[in-house]
Every structure is written in structure tokens, then in C-alpha cells.
XYZ file of C-alpha atoms in Angstrom:
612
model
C -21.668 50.079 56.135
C -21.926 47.036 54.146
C -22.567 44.889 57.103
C -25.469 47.199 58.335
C -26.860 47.408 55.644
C -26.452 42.868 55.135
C -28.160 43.372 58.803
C -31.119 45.276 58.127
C -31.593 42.871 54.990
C -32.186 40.070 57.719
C -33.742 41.903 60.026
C -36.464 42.819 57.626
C -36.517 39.168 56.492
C -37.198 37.718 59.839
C -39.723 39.778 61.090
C -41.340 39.086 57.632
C -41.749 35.118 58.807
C -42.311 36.109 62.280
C -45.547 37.599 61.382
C -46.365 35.215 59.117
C -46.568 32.771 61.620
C -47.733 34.495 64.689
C -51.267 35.121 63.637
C -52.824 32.205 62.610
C -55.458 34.247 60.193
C -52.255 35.516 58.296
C -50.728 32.179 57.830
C -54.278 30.947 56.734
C -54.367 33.990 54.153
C -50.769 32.847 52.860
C -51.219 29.443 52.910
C -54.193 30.350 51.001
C -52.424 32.720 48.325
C -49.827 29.525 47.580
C -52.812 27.276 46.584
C -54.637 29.921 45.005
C -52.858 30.245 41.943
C -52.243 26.398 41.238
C -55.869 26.254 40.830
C -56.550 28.958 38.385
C -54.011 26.354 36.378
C -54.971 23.090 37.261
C -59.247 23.661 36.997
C -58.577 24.768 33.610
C -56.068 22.297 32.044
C -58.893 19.763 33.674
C -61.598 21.571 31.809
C -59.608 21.328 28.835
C -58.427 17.892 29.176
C -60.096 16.498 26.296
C -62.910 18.988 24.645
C -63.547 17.016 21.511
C -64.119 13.580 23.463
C -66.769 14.822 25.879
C -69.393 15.894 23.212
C -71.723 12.916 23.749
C -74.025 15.626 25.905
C -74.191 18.232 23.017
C -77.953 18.057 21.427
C -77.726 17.484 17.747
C -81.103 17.564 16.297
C -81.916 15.441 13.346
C -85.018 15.778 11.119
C -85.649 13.032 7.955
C -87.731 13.476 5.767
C -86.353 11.093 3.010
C -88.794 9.458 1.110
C -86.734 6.848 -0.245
C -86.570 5.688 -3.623
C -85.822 2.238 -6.361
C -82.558 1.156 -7.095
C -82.474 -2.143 -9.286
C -85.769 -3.652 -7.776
C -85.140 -2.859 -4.605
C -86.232 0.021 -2.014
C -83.704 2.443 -1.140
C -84.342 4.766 2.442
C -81.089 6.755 2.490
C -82.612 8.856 5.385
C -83.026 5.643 7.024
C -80.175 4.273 6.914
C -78.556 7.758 8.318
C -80.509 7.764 10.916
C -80.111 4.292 12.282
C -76.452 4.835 11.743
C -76.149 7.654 13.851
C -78.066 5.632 17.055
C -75.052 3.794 16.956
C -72.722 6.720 17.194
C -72.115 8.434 20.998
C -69.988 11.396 19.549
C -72.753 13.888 19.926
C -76.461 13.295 21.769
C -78.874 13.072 18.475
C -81.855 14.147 18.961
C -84.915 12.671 16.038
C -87.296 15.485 15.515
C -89.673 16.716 13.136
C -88.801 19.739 11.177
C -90.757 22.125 12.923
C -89.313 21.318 15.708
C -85.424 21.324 14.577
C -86.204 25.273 13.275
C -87.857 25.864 16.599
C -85.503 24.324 18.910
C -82.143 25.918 16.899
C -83.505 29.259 17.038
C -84.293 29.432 20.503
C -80.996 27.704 21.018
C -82.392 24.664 23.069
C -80.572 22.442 20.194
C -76.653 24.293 19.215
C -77.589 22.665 15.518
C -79.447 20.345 13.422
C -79.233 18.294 10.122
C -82.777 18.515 7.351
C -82.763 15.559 5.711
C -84.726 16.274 2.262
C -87.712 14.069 0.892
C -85.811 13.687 -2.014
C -82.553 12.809 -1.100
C -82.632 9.311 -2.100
C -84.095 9.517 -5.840
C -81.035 12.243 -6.100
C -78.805 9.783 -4.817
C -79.856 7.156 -7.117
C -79.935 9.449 -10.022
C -76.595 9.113 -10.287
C -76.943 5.898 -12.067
C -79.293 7.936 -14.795
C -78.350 10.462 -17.458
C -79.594 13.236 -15.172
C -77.500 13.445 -12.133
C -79.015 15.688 -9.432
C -76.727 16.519 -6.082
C -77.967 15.423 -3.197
C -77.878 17.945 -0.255
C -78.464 18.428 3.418
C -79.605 21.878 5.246
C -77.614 22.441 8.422
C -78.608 24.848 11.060
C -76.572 26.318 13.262
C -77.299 29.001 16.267
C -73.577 31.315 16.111
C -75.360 33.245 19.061
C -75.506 30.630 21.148
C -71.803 29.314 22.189
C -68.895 29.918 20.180
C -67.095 27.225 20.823
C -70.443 24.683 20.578
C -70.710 25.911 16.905
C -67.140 24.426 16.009
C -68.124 21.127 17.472
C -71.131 20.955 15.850
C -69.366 21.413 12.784
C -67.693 17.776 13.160
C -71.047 17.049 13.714
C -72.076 17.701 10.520
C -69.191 16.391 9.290
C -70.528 12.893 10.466
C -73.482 12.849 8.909
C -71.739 14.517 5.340
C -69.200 11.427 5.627
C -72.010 9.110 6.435
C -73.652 10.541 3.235
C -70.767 10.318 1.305
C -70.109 6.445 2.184
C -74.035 5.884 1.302
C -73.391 7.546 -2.164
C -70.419 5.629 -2.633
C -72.255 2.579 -1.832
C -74.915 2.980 -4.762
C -72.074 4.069 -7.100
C -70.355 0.595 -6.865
C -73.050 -1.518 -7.007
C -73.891 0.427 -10.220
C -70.657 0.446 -11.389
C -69.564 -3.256 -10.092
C -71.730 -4.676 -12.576
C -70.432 -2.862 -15.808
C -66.633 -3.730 -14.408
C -68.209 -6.874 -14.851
C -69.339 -6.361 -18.525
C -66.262 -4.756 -19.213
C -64.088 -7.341 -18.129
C -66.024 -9.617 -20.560
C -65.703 -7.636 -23.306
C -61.867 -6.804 -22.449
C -61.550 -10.541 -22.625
C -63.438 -11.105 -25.847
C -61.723 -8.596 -27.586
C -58.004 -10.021 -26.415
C -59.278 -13.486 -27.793
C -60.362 -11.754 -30.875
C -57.238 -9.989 -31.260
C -54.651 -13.174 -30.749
C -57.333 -14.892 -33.738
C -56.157 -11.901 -35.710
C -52.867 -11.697 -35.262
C -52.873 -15.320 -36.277
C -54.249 -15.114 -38.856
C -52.007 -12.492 -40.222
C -49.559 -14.560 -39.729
C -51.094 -17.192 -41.833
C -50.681 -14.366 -44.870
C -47.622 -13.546 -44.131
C -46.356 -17.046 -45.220
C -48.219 -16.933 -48.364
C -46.707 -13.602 -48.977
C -43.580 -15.010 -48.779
C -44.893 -18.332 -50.971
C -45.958 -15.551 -53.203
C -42.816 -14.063 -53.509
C -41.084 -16.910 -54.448
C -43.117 -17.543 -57.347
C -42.499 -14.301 -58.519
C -39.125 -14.593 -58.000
C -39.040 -17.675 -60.069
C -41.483 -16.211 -62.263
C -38.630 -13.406 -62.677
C -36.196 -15.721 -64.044
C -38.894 -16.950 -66.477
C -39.976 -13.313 -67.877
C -36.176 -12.482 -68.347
C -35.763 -15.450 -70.529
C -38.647 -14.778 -72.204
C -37.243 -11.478 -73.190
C -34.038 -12.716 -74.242
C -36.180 -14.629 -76.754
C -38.862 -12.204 -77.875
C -35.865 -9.852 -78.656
C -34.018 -12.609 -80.717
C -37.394 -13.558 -82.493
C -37.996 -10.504 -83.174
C -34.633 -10.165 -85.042
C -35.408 -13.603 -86.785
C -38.938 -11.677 -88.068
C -36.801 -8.958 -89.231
C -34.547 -10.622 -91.144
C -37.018 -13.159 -92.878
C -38.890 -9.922 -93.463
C -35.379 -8.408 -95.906
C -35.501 -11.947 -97.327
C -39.252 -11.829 -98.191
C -38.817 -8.574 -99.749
C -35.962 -9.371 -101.880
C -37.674 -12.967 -102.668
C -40.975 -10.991 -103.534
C -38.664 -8.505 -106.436
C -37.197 -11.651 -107.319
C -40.542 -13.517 -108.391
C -42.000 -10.259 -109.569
C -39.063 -9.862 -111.967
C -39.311 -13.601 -113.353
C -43.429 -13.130 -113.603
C -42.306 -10.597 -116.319
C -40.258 -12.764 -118.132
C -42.322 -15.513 -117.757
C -45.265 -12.818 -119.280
C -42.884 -11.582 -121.971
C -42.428 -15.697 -122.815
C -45.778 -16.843 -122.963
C -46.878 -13.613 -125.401
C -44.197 -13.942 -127.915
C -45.393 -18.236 -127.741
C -48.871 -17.150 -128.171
C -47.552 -14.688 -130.871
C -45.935 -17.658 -132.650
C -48.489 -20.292 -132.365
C -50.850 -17.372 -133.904
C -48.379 -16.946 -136.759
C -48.203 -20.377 -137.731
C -51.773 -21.069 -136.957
C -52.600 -18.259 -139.734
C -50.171 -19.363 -142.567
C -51.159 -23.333 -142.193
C -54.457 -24.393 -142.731
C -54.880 -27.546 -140.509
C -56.884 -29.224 -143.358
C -54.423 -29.389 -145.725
C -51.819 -31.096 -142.803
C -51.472 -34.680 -143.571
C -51.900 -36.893 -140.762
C -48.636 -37.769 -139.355
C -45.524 -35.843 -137.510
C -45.210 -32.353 -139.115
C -49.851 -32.605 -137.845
C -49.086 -33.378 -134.391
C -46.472 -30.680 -134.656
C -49.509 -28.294 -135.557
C -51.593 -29.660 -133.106
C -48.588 -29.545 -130.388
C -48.001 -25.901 -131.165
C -51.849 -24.716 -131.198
C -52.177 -26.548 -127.368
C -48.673 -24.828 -126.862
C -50.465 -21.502 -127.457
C -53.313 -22.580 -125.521
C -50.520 -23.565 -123.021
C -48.934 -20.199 -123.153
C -51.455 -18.084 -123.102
C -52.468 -19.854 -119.393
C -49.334 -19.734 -118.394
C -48.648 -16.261 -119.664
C -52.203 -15.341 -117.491
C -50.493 -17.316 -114.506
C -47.425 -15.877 -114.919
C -49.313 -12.662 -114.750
C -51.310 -13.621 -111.974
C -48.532 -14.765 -109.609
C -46.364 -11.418 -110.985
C -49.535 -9.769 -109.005
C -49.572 -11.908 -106.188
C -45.823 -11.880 -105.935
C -46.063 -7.978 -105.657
C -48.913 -8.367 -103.424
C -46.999 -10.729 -101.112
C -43.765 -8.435 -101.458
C -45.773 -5.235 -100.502
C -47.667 -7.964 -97.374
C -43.975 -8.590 -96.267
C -43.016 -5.654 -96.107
C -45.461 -4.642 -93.796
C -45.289 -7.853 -92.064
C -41.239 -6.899 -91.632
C -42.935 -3.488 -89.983
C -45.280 -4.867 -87.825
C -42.742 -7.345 -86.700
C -40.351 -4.818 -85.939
C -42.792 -3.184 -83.812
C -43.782 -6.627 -82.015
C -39.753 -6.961 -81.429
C -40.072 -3.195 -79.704
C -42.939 -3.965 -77.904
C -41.597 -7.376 -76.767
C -38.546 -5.523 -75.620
C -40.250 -3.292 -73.659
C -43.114 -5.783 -72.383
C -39.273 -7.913 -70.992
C -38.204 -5.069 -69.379
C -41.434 -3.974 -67.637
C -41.732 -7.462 -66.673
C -38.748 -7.323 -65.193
C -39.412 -4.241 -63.407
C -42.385 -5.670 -62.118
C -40.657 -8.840 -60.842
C -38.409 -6.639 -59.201
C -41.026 -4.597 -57.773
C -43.205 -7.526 -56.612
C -40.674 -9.188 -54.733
C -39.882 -5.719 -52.783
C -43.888 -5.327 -52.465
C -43.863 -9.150 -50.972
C -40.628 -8.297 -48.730
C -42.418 -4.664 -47.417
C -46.230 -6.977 -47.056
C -44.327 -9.871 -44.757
C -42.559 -6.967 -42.534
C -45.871 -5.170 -42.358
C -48.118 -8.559 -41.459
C -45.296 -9.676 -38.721
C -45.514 -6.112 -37.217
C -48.880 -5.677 -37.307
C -49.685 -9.529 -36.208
C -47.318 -8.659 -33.279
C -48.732 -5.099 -32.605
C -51.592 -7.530 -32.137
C -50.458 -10.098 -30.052
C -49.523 -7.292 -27.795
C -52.815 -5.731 -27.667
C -54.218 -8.910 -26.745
C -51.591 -9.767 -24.042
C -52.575 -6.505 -22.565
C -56.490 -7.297 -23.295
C -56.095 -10.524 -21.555
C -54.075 -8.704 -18.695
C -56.676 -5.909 -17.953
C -59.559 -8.248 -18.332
C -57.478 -10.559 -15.451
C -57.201 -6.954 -13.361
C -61.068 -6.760 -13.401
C -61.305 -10.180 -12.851
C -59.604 -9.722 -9.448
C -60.837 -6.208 -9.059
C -64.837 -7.097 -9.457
C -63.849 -10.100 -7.031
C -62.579 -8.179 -4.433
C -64.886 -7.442 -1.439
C -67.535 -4.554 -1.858
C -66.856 -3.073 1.269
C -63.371 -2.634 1.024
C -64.038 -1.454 -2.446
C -66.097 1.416 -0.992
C -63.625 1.989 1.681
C -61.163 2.504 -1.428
C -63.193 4.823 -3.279
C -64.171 7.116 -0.315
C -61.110 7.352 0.562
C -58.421 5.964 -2.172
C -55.211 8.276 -0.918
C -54.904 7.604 2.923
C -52.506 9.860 4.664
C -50.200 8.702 6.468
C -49.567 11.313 10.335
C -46.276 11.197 11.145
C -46.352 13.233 15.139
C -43.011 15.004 15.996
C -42.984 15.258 20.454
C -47.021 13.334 20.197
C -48.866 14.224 23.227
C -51.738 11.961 24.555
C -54.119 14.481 25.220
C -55.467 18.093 24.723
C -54.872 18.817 28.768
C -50.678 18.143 28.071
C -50.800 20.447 25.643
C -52.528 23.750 26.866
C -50.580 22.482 30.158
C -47.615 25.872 29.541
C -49.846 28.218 28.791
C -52.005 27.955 31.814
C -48.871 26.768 33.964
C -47.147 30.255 33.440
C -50.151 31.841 33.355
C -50.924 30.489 37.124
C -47.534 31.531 37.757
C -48.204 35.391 36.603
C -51.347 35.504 38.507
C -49.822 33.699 41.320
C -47.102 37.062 41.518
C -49.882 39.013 40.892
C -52.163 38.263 43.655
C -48.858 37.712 46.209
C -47.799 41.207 45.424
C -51.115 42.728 45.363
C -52.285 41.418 48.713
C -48.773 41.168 50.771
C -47.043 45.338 51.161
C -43.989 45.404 49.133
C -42.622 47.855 51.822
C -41.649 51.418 51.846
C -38.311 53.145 53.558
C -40.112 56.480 53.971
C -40.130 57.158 57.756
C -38.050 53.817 58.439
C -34.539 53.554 59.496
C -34.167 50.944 56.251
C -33.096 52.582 52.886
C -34.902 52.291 49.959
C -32.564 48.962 48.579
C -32.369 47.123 52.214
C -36.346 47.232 52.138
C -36.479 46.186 48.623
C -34.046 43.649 49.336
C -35.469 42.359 52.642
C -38.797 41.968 51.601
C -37.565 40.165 48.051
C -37.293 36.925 50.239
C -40.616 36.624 51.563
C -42.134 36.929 48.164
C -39.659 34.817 46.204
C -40.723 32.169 49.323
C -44.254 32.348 48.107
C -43.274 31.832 44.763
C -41.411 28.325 45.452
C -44.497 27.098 47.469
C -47.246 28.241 44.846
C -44.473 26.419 42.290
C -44.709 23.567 44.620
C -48.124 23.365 44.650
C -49.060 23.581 40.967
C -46.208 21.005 40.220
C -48.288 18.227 42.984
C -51.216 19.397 40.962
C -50.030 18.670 37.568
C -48.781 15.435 38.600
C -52.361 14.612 40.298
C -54.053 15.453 37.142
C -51.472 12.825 35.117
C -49.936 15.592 32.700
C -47.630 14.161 30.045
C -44.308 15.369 31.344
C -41.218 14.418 28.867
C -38.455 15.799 31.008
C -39.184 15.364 34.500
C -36.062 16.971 36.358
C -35.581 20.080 34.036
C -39.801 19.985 34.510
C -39.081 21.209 38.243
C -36.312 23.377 37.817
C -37.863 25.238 34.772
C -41.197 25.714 37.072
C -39.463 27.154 39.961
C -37.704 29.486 37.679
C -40.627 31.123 35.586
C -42.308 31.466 39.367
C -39.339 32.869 40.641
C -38.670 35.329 38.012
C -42.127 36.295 37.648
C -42.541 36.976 41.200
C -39.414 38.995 41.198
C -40.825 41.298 38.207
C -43.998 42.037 39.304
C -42.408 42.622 43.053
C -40.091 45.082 41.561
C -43.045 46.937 40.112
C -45.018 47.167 42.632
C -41.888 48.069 45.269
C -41.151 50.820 43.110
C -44.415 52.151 41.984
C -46.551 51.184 44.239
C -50.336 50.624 42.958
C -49.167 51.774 39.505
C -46.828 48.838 39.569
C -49.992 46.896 40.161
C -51.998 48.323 37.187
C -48.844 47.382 34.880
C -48.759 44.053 36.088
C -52.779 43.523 35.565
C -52.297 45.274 31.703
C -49.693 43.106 30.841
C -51.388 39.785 31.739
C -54.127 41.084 29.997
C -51.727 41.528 26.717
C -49.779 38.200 27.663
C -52.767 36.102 27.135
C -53.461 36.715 23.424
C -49.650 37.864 22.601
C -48.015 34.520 23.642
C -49.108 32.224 21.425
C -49.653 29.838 24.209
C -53.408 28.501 22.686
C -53.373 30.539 19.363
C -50.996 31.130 17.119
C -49.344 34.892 17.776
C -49.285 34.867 13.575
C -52.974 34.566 13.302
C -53.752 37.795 16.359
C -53.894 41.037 15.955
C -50.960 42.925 14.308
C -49.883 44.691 17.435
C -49.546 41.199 19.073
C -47.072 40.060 16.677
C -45.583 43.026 17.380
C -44.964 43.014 20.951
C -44.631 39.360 21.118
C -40.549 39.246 20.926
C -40.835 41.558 24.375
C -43.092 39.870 26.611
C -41.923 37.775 29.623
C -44.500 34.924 29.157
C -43.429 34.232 25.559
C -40.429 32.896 26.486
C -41.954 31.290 29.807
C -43.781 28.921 27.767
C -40.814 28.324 25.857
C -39.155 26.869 28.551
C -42.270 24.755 30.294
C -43.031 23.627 26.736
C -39.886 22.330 25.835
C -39.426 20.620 29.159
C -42.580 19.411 29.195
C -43.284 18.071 25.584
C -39.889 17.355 24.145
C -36.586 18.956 24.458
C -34.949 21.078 21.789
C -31.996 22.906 23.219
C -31.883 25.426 20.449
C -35.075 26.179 21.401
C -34.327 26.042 25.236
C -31.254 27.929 26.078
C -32.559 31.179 23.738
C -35.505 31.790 25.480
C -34.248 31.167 29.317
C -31.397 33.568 28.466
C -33.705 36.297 27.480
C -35.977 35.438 30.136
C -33.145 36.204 32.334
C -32.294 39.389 31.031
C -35.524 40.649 30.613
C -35.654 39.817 34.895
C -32.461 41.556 35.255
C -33.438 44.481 33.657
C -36.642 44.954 34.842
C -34.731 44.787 38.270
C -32.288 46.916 38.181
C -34.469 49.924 36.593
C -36.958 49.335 39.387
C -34.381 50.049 41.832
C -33.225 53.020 40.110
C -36.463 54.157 40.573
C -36.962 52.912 44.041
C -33.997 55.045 45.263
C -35.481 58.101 43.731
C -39.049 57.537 43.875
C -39.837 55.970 47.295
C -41.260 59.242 48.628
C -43.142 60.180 45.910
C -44.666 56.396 46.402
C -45.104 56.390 50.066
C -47.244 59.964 49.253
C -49.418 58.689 46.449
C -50.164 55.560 48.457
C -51.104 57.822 51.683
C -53.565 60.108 49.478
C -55.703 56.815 48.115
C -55.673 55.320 51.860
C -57.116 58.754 52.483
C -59.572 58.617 50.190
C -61.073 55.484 51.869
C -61.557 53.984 48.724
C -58.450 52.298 48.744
């Protein structure tokens, strides 16, 4: 049984390449369905090969109406200078119109876009130097309707002339600024020189603080000694001051006596001047006696009126010394005190002298520092406003660069759309096959449903390997960037020979509704692959039947093999690749064994219809 049924396998098989080859119309037809699908890939990888770098023939309309303007004595044409920079530039095909006619031309869509340069925009450029600032601006119209994809480009279009913009502004902002850099490097150096003079000349105080202090300290020893005196002078006052007082009793005492003395004399001399007549006296002794005691009681009545007198002035001086002994015990206080406040000064001087040299050295330092720092900032913008004004523009249009690091780099655009339309060739290529060549059906045959599945498989998995063939001379013709040569080939020939087999076992089993799946899921593969867009940024429903689509793991494998191997990323997706074949295989069978008659019939009735 086995080996009839291994017979009728190759018997269907040969007279499959029999009549390929006996009719030279047929052969032409299959010869034709293997180059077929290599084209649908190849023409568009081509036509992709490298969008961005063939936009020289994309109109870009340009109308300036700048007006220019004065920037220190001289005349400024920003418009101009645009313009004359953009002759020079072949990314897009500028076009120099009036604005009448950029309006005109964008909205019929004979120009994709166009740039309005404004009368003013050079007097807003250069009012950036002013108080006033205005923003200078550009109009840019765009036609959406037009092409889609022109739109984008135009966009880098008008990037171009923004960046171009951009430079010119930053242009007029360093010559503004280059001068006060200038200035302020000056000043900067002025101010360190000015700064180290300072600093100097705190130093300069700080030694006569310090001279300062030593004289006070010397002067310290001087007040304490002074003290010491004062106090014991003050004592000395004191003292004299008891004697005085005792002195000043003493002589007031003896002025009493000396009072008492001279009246009882005068008393006498009045006694014996009343009972003796000085007449009657003989000249001689006894006379002079007379005489002697009348100038005695002359004598002593002076001295009694001295002796009274200096009793005064004795209590007079007593009461003096007394308050001389107060006051100088007072001055002996205050001299005490004035000692120890002058020694608390001394004390505090020196510690005012210590605290005045830290502060000068710190703050002559803090100075010397500034100025170091002055003097290095003014030497920064000395090199700074020497350095070359356009690399100084360069630096502030663009003062972070960043640095592109490529993981698997590609050379061009073509490579990399290259496994998207590679499987997708492959799909169609099955699609086509399959749709043009009869799967077979075992309904009024002597072949069973599985021999005629079987048998026929070969023919189309033959088409398959030449289409792969084919595409793979192609790619190779067109210079695709291919990282992996050998598992290149083998991955090619798989994807065709799986897909051939899937969309062979749909059709074998259901006929033209085989066909109709096949058509609706190209139709889904294309925007649920993520071969050009990323699945995450499609519609939900994408994302969603992404993990089950044949293609998505197609492209896996051509990608990897083609752009840089990552096994991880390999061996996943041809494994479910493979079981998504096997599957797809063995339930089309199933259904094949059941449903062949049921196919044969539908098949008959559209033939019938003649539409079919």
C-alpha cells in the first residue's frame, strides 16, 4: 500500500515536469512566474535605495523679501546672504520667486513648498544687540495634498534654511558679543591688578598692627608700674594727710597758749605802765626796764594778734588737710582703678592687635586669591576672544556635539528595507505560483486526496527555489549589504520554501478560498510586520496579531542574516517559523482528506458560472 501510494507520488511528480516542458508557452509562463516575483522585490529596494539623497529634483520655492538693515556701520542683507547660500546647496532644486508666485505655485502644487523671507528679518536679527529683541521668523508653505511623502522631505528643507538662519543669527551675536569679551577681559584684568595692590597693601597694616601691638605690650608693662606707684603714692598722701591733721591740732593748741601768753604780758605791761609814771623814772637801768616792758607790751600784743592769726590759719590749714587727706584718698581710688583699667585695656589691645593681624592676613589672602582667579579668567578671555570667529560660531550653534555610535551600520536605505520586500517577494511569489499553477484535486482520479497533495508539493516547492534563486542574483546585482553571506542563501531558500508550502496547502485544501486567505493575509502582513514601520506605532489590532503572522518572523531571519547576526534573535524566530509551517500543514491535510469533494464542487460551480 505504502509503495503505491510512494508510486503515485512520482507519478504525479513527473508528469508535472513533463508538461512543463513539452509546451513551450507553459515553460515561458513558468519561467515567467520565477522572475516575476524577484522583481516586485528588487524594483522597489532600487526605488528605495537612497530617498533622502535624490532630492536635488524636488522644487523648493524661495521668496526674499529682506530689506536688510545696519549693524556697526555696516549693511546687513540677511535675505541675501540666505539666498546666495542656498545656490550653493544641491539638496533640493531652489527655485527664487516672488511672493505671488510662491502662494500661487504651492497651492496649485507646481512647487511641494516654499520659504517667505520677511522685509524685516534683518533689523529683527540685529535687534538682538538692542534692548528690544524682536524674533526673527520665516513663513513656510507646504501643499499636504500634494505627496505625502514630498511633504516630509520638504521638511529638511526647511530645516536648511532654519539652520542657515540660525548660523546667520549666531554670526551677529558674536561679533556683538566678541567685543564686550573683549572689554570684559580688560576689566577682569584691571580689577585682578587692583586686587593684588590691595591685598598688599593690607599686608603693609598688618605689620604695623603687629608694631602696634608691641608698643602696647610694652606700654602694658609701663601702665602696671605706674599703678604700683599711684597706689603707693596714694598711701604716702594718706598718711601725710593723719600727720597734717595731727600737726594742724598741734599748732592750734600752742596758738592758744601763745594767745593766753601775750594777754596776760600785755596785762602786765598795762599794770606797770599805770602805777609808774615814766616822768618820774630816772634815766638809767630800772628806765630802760620801763621802756623794755612798754615795747614788750607792744611786742605782745603783736605777737598775741599773730599768735591769734596763725591759731586761725593753723585751723584753717588743719580743716585744708583734712580735705586734702579726702581728696587724696579719692585720687589713690581713682588711680587704682585708672591701673587696673589700663591694664585691662593693655590686655584688650594686644588681643584687638592679635584678632586685626589674623583678619588683614586673611583678608589680604582672600585677596590675593581673587586676583589669581581675576588674572586667570581675564587669561581665559584672552585666549577665548583670540580664538577664530568661525569656530567660535560653530561652538555656539552647536556647543554639545553628539557623538552616533551605529550597532550592525548599514550603508544605505536600499540594505535596509532589503527583508521586508525580500519576504514580501517571496509571499507574492507563492501567491501568484499557487494562484496560476492547479494545486490538484483527487475527485474523479485514481490518486487520493494526500498522494495528490503530496505529488504536486514538488512542483511548487521547485518554483519556489528558482524564484529564491532569482531574487538572490538580483540582490547581489543591485550591491545589497549582505553581512552573512552563506546563512544569506540558506535563510532565502527557506522563507520561499515555507511560504510556498503554506499558501499551497491553502489553496490544495480550499481551493479559491485558500486563495482569498492568502491575498487577506498579505494584505495584513504588510502593516503587521514591522518590516518599514514599527508594529508599536500601527494600529492596535496589528500589535495584536503580530506574534502570529508568518512574515514577522521571516524578516527575522533575512534581517539577521543580512544585517548582523544575533543568534538569540535567530534560532527563536526560525523555530516558530517552522512550526507555524508544520501546522498550517498538517490541518490542511486534515481538511484535504475530508474536504476534497466539497472543493472539487465549489470549484466546478464558479467554472460554470464563466466568470471564473
Amino acid at each position: 500500500m505504502k509503495r503505491s501510494g510512494i508510486g503515485n507520488i512520482i507519478e504525479i511528480m513527473k508528469n508535472d515536469f513533463k508538461s512543463a516542458f513539452s509546451n513551450p508557452i507553459v515553460t515561458i509562463v513558468l519561467i515567467g512566474l520565477i522572475i516575476l516575483p524577484s522583481l516586485y522585490a528588487l524594483l522597489n529596494i532600487q526605488a528605495c535605495w537612497d530617498p533622502y539623497g535624490n532630492t536635488g529634483e524636488v522644487e523648493f520655492a524661495i521668496a526674499n523679501l529682506d530689506k536688510g538693515a545696519s549693524f556697526q556701520d555696516t549693511k546687513l542683507n540677511v535675505g541675501d546672504e540666505l539666498v546666495k547660500d542656498l545656490k550653493t546647496n544641491d539638496k533640493f532644486k531652489w527655485v527664487f520667486v516672488s511672493e505671488k508666485e510662491l502662494r500661487d505655485g504651492v497651492y496649485k502644487g507646481d512647487y511641494y513648498a516654499g520659504i517667505i523671507i520677511p522685509r524685516n528679518l534683518s533689523e529683527n536679527i540685529v535687534s538682538i544687540t538692542s534692548d528690544n529683541p524682536q524674533q526673527a521668523k520665516l513663513e513656510y508653505v507646504v501643499n499636504m495634498k500634494a505627496n505625502p511623502v514630498a511633504a516630509k522631505l520638504t521638511d529638511s528643507g526647511s530645516n536648511a534654511v532654519y539652520n542657515a538662519l540660525n548660523a546667520k543669527i549666531v554670526e551677529v551675536i558674536n561679533l556683538a558679543a566678541y567685543g564686550k569679551l573683549g572689554e570684559l577681559q580688560e576689566g577682569l584684568a584691571s580689577g585682578s591688578a587692583q586686587l593684588a595692590s590691595g591685598g598688599s597693601q593690607l599686608q603693609a597694616g598688618a605689620g604695623q598692627i603687629s608694631d602696634g601691638a608691641s608698643q602696647v605690650g610694652a606700654g602694658e608693662a609701663q601702665v602696671k608700674d605706674g599703678s604700683a606707684a599711684v597706689k603707693s603714692g596714694a598711701n604716702q598722701v594718706q598718711q601725710g594727710t593723719r600727720d597734717v591733721s595731727n600737726g594742724a591740732n598741734k599748732v592750734r593748741q600752742g596758738s592758744t597758749a601763745v594767745k593766753d601768753g601775750a594777754a596776760q604780758v600785755e596785762h602786765g605791761a598795762e599794770e606797770l605802765d599805770s602805777a609808774v609814771d615814766p616822768s618820774l623814772i630816772p634815766e638809767g637801768p630800772i628806765k630802760e626796764y620801763v621802756s623794755g616792758v612798754s615795747q614788750l607790751s607792744g611786742g605782745a600784743s603783736q605777737v598775741a594778734g599773730g599768735a591769734s592769726q596763725l591759731a586761725d590759719g593753723s585751723v584753717a590749714l588743719a580743716d585744708g588737710s583734712l580735705r586734702l587727706a579726702g581728696g587724696s584718698s579719692k585720687v589713690a581710688g581713682g588711680a587704682s582703678q585708672l591701673a587696673d583699667g589700663s591694664v585691662e585695656l593693655a590686655e584688650g589691645s594686644l588681643a584687638l592687635a592679635a584678632g586685626s593681624q589674623l583678619l588683614s592676613n586673611a583678608a589680604a589672602q582672600a585677596l590675593f586669591t581673587a586676583a589669581s582667579s581675576l588674572g586667570a579668567s581675564a587669561d581665559a578671555l584672552a585666549d577665548i576672544t583670540g580664538i577664530n570667529e568661525t569656530l567660535l560660531g560653530d561652538y555656539f550653534y552647536s556647543p554639545v556635539k553628539l557623538d552616533r555610535h551605529e550597532l550592525f551600520p548599514v550603508p544605505d536605505y536600499g540594505s535596509q528595507v532589503a527583508p521586508f520586500y525580500l519576504v514580501l517577494s517571496m509571499w507574492v511569489g507563492g501567491l501568484i505560483t499557487c494562484a496560476l499553477l492547479r494545486p490538484g484535486v483527487s475527485h474523479g482520479t485514481k490518486y487520493t486526496p494526500l498522494e495528490m497533495y503530496a505529488g504536486k508539493l514538488a512542483l511548487f516547492n521547485t518554483m519556489s527555489i528558482f524564484q529564491a534563486c532569482v531574487t538572490l542574483i538580483g540582490a547581489h546585482i543591485l550591491g545589497i549589504y549582505i553581512d552573512n553571506e552563506p546563512l544569506f542563501i540558506l535563510s532565502a531558500f527557506l522563507v520561499s520554501g515555507v511560504f510556498m508550502t503554506l499558501i499551497y496547502s491553502m489553496v490544495s485544501a480550499l481551493g479559491d478560498v485558500g486563495k482569498a486567505i492568502a491575498v487577506v493575509l498579505l494584505v495584513i502582513q504588510i502593516s503587521g510586520t514591522g518590516g518599514i514601520y514599527p508594529v508599536e506605532i500601527m494600529a492596535h489590532y496589528f500589535n495584536v496579531l503580530n506574534p502570529y503572522l508568518p512574515m514577522t518572523y521571516a524578516i527575522t531571519l533575512i534581517r539577521e542574516a543580512q544585517l548582523g547576526l544575533v543568534w538569540s534573535n535567530y534560532i527563536p524566530a526560525l523555530i516558530i517559523l517552522f512550526v507555524i509551517g508544520f501546522a498550517t500543514v498538517i490541518v490542511c491535510i486534515i481538511i484535504k482528506e475530508r474536504a476534497d469533494r466539497a472543493t472539487h464542487y465549489f470549484e466546478a460551480r464558479l467554472e460554470d458560472s464563466g466568470l471564473f
